[in-house]
Short mmCIF file of C-alpha atoms in Angstrom, two decimals:
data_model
loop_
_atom_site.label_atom_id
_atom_site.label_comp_id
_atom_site.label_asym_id
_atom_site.label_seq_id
_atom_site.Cartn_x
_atom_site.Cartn_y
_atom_site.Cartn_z
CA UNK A 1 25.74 -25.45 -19.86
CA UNK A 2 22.50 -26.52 -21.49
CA UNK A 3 20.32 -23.36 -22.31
CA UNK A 4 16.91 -23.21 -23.83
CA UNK A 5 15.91 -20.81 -25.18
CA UNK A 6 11.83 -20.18 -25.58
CA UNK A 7 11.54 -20.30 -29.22
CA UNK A 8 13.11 -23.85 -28.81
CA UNK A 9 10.87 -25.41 -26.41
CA UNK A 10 7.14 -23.38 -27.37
CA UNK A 11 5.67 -25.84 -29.42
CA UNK A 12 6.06 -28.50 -26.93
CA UNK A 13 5.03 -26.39 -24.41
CA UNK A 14 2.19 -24.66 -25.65
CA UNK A 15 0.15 -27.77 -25.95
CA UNK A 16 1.26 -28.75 -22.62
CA UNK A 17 0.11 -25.85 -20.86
CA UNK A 18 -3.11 -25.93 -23.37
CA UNK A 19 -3.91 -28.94 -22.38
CA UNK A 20 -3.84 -28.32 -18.52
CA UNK A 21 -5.40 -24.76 -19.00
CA UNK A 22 -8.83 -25.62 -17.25
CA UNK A 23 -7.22 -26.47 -14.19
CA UNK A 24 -5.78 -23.04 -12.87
CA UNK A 25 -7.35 -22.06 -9.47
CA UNK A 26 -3.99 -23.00 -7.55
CA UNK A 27 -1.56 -22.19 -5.12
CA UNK A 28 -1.33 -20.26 -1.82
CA UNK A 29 0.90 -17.90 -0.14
CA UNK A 30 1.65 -16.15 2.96
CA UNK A 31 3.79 -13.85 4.68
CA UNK A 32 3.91 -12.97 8.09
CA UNK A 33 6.62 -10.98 11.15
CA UNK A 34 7.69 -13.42 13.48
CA UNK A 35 10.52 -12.72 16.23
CA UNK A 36 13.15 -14.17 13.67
CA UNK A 37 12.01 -11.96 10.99
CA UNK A 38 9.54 -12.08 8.36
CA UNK A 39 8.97 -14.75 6.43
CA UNK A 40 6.71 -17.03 3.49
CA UNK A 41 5.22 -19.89 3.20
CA UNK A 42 3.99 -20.97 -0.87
CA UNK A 43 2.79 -23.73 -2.51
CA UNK A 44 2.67 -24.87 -5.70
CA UNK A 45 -1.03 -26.61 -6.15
CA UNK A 46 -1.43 -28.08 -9.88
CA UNK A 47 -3.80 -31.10 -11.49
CA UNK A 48 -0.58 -32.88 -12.13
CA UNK A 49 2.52 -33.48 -10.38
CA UNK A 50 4.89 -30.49 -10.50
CA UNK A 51 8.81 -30.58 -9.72
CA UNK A 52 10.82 -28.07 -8.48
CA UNK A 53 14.51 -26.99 -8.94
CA UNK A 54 15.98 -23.63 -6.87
CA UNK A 55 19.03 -21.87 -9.71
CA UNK A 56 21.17 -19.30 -8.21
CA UNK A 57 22.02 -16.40 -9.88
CA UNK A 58 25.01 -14.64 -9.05
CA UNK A 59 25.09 -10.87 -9.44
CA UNK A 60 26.76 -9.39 -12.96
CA UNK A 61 24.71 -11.75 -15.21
CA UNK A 62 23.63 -10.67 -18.43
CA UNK A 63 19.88 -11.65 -18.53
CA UNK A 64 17.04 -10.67 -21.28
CA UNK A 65 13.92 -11.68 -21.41
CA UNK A 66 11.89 -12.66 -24.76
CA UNK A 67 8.77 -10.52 -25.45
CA UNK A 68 7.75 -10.38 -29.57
CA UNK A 69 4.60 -8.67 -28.52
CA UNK A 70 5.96 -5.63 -27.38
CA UNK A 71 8.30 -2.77 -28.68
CA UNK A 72 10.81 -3.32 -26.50
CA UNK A 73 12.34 -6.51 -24.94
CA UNK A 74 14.34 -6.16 -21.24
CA UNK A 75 17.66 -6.60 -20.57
CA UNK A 76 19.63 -6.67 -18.13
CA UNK A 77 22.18 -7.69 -15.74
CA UNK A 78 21.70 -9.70 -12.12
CA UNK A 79 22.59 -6.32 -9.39
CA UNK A 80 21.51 -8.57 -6.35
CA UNK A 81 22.40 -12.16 -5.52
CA UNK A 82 18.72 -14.44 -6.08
CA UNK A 83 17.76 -17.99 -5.72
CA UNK A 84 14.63 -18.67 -7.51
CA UNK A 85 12.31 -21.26 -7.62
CA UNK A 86 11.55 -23.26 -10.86
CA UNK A 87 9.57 -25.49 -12.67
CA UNK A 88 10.64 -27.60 -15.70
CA UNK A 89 7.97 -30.37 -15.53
CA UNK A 90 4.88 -28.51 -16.65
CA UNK A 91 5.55 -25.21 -17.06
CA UNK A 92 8.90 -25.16 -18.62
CA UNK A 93 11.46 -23.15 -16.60
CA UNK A 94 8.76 -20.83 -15.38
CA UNK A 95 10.39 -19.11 -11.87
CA UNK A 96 7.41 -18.88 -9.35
CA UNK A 97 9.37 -17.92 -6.16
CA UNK A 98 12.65 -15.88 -5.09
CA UNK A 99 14.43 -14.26 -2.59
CA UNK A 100 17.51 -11.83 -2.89
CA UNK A 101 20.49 -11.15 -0.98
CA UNK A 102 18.37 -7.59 0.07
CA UNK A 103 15.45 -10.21 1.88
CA UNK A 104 12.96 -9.30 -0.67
CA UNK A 105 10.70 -11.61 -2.55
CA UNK A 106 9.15 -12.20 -4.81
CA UNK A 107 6.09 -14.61 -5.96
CA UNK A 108 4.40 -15.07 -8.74
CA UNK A 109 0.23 -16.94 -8.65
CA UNK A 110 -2.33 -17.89 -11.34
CA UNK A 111 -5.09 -15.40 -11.65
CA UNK A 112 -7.69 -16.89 -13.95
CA UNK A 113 -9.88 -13.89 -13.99
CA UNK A 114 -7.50 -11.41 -15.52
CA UNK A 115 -7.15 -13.41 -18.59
CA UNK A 116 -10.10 -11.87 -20.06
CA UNK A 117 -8.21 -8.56 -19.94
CA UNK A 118 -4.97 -8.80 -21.51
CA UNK A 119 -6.76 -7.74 -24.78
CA UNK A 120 -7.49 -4.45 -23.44
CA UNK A 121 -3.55 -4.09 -22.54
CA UNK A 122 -1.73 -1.47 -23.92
CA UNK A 123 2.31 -1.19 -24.63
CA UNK A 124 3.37 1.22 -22.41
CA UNK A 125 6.72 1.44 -24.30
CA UNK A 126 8.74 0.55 -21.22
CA UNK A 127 10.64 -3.15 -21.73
CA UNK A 128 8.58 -5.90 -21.17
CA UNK A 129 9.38 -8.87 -19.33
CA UNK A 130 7.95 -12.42 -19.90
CA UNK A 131 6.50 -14.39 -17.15
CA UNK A 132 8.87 -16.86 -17.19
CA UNK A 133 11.43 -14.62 -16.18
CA UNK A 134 9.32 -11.81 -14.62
CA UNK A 135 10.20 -13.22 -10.93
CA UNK A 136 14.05 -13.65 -11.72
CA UNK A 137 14.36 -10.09 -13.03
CA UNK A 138 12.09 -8.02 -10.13
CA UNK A 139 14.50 -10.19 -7.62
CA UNK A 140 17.71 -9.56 -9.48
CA UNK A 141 16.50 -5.68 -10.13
CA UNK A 142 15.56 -4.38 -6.85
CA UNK A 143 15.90 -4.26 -2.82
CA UNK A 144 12.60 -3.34 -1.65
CA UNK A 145 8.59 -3.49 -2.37
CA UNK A 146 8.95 0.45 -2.54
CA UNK A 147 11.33 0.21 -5.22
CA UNK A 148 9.85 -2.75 -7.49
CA UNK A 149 6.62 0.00 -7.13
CA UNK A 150 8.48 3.14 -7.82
CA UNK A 151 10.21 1.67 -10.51
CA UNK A 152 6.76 0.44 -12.42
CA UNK A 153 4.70 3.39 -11.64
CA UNK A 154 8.21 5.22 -13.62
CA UNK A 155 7.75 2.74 -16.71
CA UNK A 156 10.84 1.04 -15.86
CA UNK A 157 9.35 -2.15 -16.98
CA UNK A 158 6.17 -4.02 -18.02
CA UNK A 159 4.27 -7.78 -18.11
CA UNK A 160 4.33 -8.86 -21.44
CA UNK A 161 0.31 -9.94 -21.31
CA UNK A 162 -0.23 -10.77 -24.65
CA UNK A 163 2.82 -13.57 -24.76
CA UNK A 164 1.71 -15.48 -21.91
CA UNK A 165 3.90 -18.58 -21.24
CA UNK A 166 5.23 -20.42 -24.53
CA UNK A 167 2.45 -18.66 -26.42
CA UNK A 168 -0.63 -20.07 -24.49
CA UNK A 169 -2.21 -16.52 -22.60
CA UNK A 170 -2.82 -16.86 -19.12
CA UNK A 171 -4.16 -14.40 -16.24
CA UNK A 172 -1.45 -14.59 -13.72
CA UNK A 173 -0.94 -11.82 -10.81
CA UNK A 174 2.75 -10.57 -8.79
CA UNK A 175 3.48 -10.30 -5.39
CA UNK A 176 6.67 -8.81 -3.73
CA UNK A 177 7.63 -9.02 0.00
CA UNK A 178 10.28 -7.57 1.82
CA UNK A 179 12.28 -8.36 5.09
CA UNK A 180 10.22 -4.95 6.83
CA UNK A 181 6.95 -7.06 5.98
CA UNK A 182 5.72 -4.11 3.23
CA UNK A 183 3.62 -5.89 0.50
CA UNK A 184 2.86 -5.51 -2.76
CA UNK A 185 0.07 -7.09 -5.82
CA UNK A 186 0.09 -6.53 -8.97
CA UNK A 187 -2.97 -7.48 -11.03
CA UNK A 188 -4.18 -6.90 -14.45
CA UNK A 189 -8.03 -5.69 -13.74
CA UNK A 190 -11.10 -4.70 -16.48
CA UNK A 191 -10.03 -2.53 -19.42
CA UNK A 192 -6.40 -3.87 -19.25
CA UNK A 193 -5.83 -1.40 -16.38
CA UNK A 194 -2.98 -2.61 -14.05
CA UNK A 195 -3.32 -1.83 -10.44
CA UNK A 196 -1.19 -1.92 -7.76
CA UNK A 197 -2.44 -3.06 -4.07
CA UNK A 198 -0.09 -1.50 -1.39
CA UNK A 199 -0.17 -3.23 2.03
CA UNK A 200 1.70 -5.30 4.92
CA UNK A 201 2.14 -8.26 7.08
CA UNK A 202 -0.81 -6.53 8.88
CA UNK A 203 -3.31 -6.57 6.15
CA UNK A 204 -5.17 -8.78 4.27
CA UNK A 205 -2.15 -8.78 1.58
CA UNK A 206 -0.75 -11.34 3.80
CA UNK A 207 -2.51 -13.86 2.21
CA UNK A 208 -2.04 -14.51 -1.29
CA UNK A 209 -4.53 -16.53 -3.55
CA UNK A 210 -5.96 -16.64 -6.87
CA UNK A 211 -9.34 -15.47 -8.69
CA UNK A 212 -11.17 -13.63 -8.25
CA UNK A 213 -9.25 -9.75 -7.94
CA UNK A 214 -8.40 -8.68 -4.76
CA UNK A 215 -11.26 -6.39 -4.60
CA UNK A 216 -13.89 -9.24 -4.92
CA UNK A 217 -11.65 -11.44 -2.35
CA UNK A 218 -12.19 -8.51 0.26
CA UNK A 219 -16.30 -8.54 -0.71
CA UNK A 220 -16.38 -12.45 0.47
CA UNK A 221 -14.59 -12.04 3.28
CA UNK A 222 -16.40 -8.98 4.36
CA UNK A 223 -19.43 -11.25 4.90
CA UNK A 224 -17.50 -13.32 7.67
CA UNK A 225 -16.42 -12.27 11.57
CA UNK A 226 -13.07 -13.15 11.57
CA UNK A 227 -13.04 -12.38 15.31
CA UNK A 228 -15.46 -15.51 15.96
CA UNK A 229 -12.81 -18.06 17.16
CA UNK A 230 -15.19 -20.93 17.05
CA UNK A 231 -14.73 -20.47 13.46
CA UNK A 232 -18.34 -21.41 12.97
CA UNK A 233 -18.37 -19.18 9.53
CA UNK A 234 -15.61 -20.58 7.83
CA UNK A 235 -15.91 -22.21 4.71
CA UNK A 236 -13.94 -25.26 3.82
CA UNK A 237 -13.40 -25.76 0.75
CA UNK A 238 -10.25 -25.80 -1.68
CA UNK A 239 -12.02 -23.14 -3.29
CA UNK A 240 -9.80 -20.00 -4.02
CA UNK A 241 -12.21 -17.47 -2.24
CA UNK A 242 -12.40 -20.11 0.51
CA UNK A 243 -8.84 -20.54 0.54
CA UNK A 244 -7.96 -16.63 1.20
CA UNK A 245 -10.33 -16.45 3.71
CA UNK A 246 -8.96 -19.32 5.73
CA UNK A 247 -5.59 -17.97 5.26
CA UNK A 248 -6.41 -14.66 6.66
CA UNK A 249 -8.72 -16.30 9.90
CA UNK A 250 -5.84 -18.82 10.57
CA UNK A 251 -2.97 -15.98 10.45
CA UNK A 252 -4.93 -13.28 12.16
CA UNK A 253 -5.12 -15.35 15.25
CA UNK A 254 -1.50 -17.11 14.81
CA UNK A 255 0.78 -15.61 17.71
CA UNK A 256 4.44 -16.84 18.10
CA UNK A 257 6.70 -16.86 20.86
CA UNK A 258 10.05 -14.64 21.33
CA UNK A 259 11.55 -18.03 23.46
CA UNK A 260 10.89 -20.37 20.49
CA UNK A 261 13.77 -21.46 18.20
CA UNK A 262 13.60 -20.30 14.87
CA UNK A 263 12.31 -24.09 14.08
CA UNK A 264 9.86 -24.14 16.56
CA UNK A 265 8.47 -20.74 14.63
CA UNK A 266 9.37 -22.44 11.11
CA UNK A 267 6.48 -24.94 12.20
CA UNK A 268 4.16 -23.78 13.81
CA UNK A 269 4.35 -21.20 10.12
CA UNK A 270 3.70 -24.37 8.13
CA UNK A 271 1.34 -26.00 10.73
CA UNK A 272 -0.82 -22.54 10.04
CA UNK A 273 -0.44 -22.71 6.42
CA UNK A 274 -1.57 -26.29 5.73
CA UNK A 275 -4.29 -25.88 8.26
CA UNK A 276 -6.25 -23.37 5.58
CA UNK A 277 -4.08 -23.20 2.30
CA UNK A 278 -2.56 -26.85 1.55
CA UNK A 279 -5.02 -28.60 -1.21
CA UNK A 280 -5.61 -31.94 -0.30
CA UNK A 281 -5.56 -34.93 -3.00
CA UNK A 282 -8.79 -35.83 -5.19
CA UNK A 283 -11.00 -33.06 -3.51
CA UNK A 284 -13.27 -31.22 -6.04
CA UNK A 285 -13.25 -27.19 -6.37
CA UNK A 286 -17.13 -26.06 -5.86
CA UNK A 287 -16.32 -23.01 -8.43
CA UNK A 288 -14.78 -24.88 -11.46
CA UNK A 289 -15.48 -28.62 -10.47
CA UNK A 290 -11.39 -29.01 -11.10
CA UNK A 291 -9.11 -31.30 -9.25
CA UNK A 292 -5.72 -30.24 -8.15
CA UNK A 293 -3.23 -30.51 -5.05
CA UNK A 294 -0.33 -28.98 -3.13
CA UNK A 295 2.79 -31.19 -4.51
CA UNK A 296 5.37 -28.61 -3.50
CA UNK A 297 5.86 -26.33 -0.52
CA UNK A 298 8.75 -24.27 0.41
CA UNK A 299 8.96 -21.69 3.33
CA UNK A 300 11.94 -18.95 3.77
CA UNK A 301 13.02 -16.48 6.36
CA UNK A 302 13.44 -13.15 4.62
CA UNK A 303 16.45 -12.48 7.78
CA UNK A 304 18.13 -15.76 8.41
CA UNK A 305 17.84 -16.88 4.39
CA UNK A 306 16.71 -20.16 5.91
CA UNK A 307 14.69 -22.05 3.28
CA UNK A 308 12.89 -25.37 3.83
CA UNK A 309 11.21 -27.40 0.53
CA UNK A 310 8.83 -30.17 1.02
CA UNK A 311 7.32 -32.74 -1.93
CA UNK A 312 3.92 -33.63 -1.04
CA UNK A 313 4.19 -36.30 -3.15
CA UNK A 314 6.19 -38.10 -0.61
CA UNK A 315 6.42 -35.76 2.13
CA UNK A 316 9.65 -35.51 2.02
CA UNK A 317 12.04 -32.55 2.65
CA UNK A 318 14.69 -30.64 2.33
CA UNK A 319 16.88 -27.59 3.04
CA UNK A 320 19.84 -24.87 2.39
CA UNK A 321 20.65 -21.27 3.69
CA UNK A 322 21.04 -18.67 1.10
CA UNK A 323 23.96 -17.18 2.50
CA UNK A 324 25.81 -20.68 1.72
CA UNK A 325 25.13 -19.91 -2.54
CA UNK A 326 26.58 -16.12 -2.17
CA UNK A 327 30.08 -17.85 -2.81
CA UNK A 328 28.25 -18.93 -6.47
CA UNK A 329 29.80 -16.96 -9.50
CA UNK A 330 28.03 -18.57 -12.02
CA UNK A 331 24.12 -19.99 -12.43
CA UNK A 332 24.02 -23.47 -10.21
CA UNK A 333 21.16 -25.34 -9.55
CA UNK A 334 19.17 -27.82 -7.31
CA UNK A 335 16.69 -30.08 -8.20
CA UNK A 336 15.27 -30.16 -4.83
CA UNK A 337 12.70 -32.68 -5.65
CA UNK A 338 15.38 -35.46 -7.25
CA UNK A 339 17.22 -34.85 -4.24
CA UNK A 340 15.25 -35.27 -1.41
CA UNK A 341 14.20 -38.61 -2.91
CA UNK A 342 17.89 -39.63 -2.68
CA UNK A 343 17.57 -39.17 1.31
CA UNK A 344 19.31 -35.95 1.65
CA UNK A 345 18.14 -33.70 3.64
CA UNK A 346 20.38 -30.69 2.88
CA UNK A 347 20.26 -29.36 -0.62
CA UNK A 348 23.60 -29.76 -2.72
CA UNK A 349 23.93 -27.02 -5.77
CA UNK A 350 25.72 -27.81 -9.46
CA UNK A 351 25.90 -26.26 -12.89
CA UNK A 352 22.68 -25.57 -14.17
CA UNK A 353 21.46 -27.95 -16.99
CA UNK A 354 18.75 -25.79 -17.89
CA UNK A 355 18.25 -21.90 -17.90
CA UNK A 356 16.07 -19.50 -19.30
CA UNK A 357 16.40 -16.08 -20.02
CA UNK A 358 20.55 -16.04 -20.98
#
C-alpha cells in the first residue's frame, strides 16, 4: 500500500492550495427525512476540476492524525465501519464527506470568514485533529450528533486551526448528521471562540453553506418570506448567502411521497438540490467576483446506505451500498470519478493506493 504521509506531500501542496486560495466560497449541502429515512445531498463546487475517490475503513485501524501546532496529536483506532469521501486532485487526500455503519455523517465546507480567527485560537490541551482527517476520525469515533457534541464540549478532541491543510490556513466549518435527522455546526467565530449550532432536519441547519457564520446567514434570510411560493424574493445568484437561502425556500416546500420508490425520492432529493445549490459553469459570484462550479455530487441514505456519485464534468454516475464494503478488513478504495468514465455504473472497491492519516 502506497501511504503519504503529510510532511511528504506539503510543499507541493501548499502552493497548490495557495494558489487557488481566492476562490473559496464553495459547496452546498443538505439533509432532509424522507419516508426511506434521512438522507444528504453535497457537492463539491471548486475553480478547478476536482476528483473524487470513496476509501473504506474497516473498524480496528490504527489512525493518527498530524498536528505540530498543538500539544497533543490524536490517535486512535477506527470503532465504527466509514466510507469517506476524498480528494487527491487539489486538495491532497483531504476527506470532505462520510457516513458510518451507525448512519451518521459527517461533512466538512469552506468557511472563508473564520480564517481571520484562528489567531485568536487557543490549545485547549485536548488532541487535535487535522482537517484532512478531521471527517475520517468524527465518523470512525462516534454514533450520533449528541455524542460527536458531548464528546467536544468534554475536550475529547480539537481542530487543529493554526495547521490548516499542508500548511496553507484556511477557515473551514463541520457538520454532523445522523439517521434521527439531529444536526450539528461547528464554526470557529470572533475571538477564536468555537461555537456549536444545535438543530434538525426541521431547521434552518438543513442547509449547509459557506461564509458568512451562521448567525449572519439567518440575518439575510430573515429579510425574505419564505412562505411566498411565487418565489418573487429569491435571489439567484451562486452567491453563498444566496445559495443558503435557496436551499432553505426549495426544501421547506419539498414534500415526498410514502408510495414513491426510494429512487423516485433519491430524485426528486437531487432535482431540489440542483434547483438552488448546484453552481453552474462560468457564472460570476457578486461577493468575491470568483468563478467556480459543482464538478462532484454525491447523495446517501443515512438508513438504506444507498449512495449515488455524479461528475458534473460529464454527468456521469455512479453507485454502491455501504452495507456491500462491511465485508472490507482492510482500507480499499474507489476512484469513483476514473470509474464512471469507464461506463460502470456500480462502483468496484481495491487496495487503497493512497491514504492519509496511517
Amino acid at each position: 500500500m502506497k501511504t503519504f504521509k503529510l510532511n511528504k506531500i506539503a510543499t507541493i501542496a501548499a502552493l497548490s492550495m495557495a494558489s487557488i486560495a481566492g476562490v473559496a466560497d464553495a459547496c452546498s449541502r443538505i439533509t432532509l427525512d424522507t419516508p426511506h429515512g434521512v438522507s444528504t445531498v453535497r457537492s463539491l463546487d471548486w475553480g478547478v476540476q476536482l476528483g473524487n475517490v470513496a476509501q473504506v475503513n474497516p473498524v480496528g485501524l490504527e489512525r493518527s492524525s498530524e498536528a505540530p501546532s498543538y500539544e497533543k496529536s490524536m490517535k486512535w483506532t477506527t470503532k465504527y465501519h466509514s466510507v469517506a469521501q476524498t480528494e487527491w486532485e487539489v486538495f491532497h487526500g483531504v476527506a470532505s464527506d462520510a457516513i458510518n455503519s451507525e448512519g451518521l455523517g459527517t461533512s466538512l465546507l469552506y468557511m472563508y470568514d473564520s480564517a481571520e480567527f484562528i489567531k485568536d485560537y487557543k490549545d485547549t490541551g485536548a488532541p487535535a485533529v487535522s482537517f484532512l482527517e478531521l471527517v475520517s476520525y468524527v465518523n470512525e469515533t462516534y454514533a450520533s450528533v449528541d455524542e460527536v457534541v458531548k464528546a467536544f464540549e468534554a475536550n475529547e478532541f480539537q481542530i487543529a486551526w493554526k495547521d490548516g491543510l499542508h500548511g496553507v490556513q484556511h477557515g473551514l466549518h463541520l457538520s454532523v448528521q445522523d439517521k434521527t435527522g439531529d444536526i450539528a455546526l461547528f464554526q470557529l467565530n470572533k475571538g477564536g471562540e468555537m461555537v456549536v449550532h444545535r438543530g434538525d432536519v426541521a431547521s434552518d441547519l438543513r442547509v449547509m453553506a459557506n461564509a458568512p457564520l451562521q448567525q449572519e446567514h439567518r440575518d439575510y434570510v430573515s429579510r425574505v418570506d419564505l412562505n411566498n411560493l411565487e418565489a418573487t424574493s429569491i435571489p439567484s445568484s451562486i452567491s453563498s448567502k444566496d445559495r443558503n437561502l435557496r436551499g432553505l425556500f426549495n426544501t421547506m416546500h419539498v414534500g415526498f411521497s410514502s408510495d414513491a420508490s426510494w429512487a423516485q425520492t433519491r430524485g426528486k432529493l437531487l432535482s431540489t438540490y440542483n434547483a438552488g445549490n448546484l453552481v453552474p459553469q462560468d457564472l460570476i459570484d457578486p461577493v468575491n467576483g470568483e468563478t467556480y462550479a459543482t464538478w462532484t455530487q454525491f447523495v446517501y441514505n443515512h438508513e438504506n446506505g444507498d449512495f449515488l456519485f455524479t461528475n458534473y464534468d460529464t454527468r456521469e454516475q455512479i453507485g454502491y451500498n455501504f452495507n456491500d464494503t462491511t465485508s472490507f478488513t482492510e482500507p480499499m478504495c474507489a476512484d469513483t470519478v476514473a470509474l464512471a468514465s469507464q461506463g460502470l455504473n456500480t462502483a468496484t472497491f481495491s487496495v487503497c493506493e493512497q491514504v492519509v492519516g496511517q
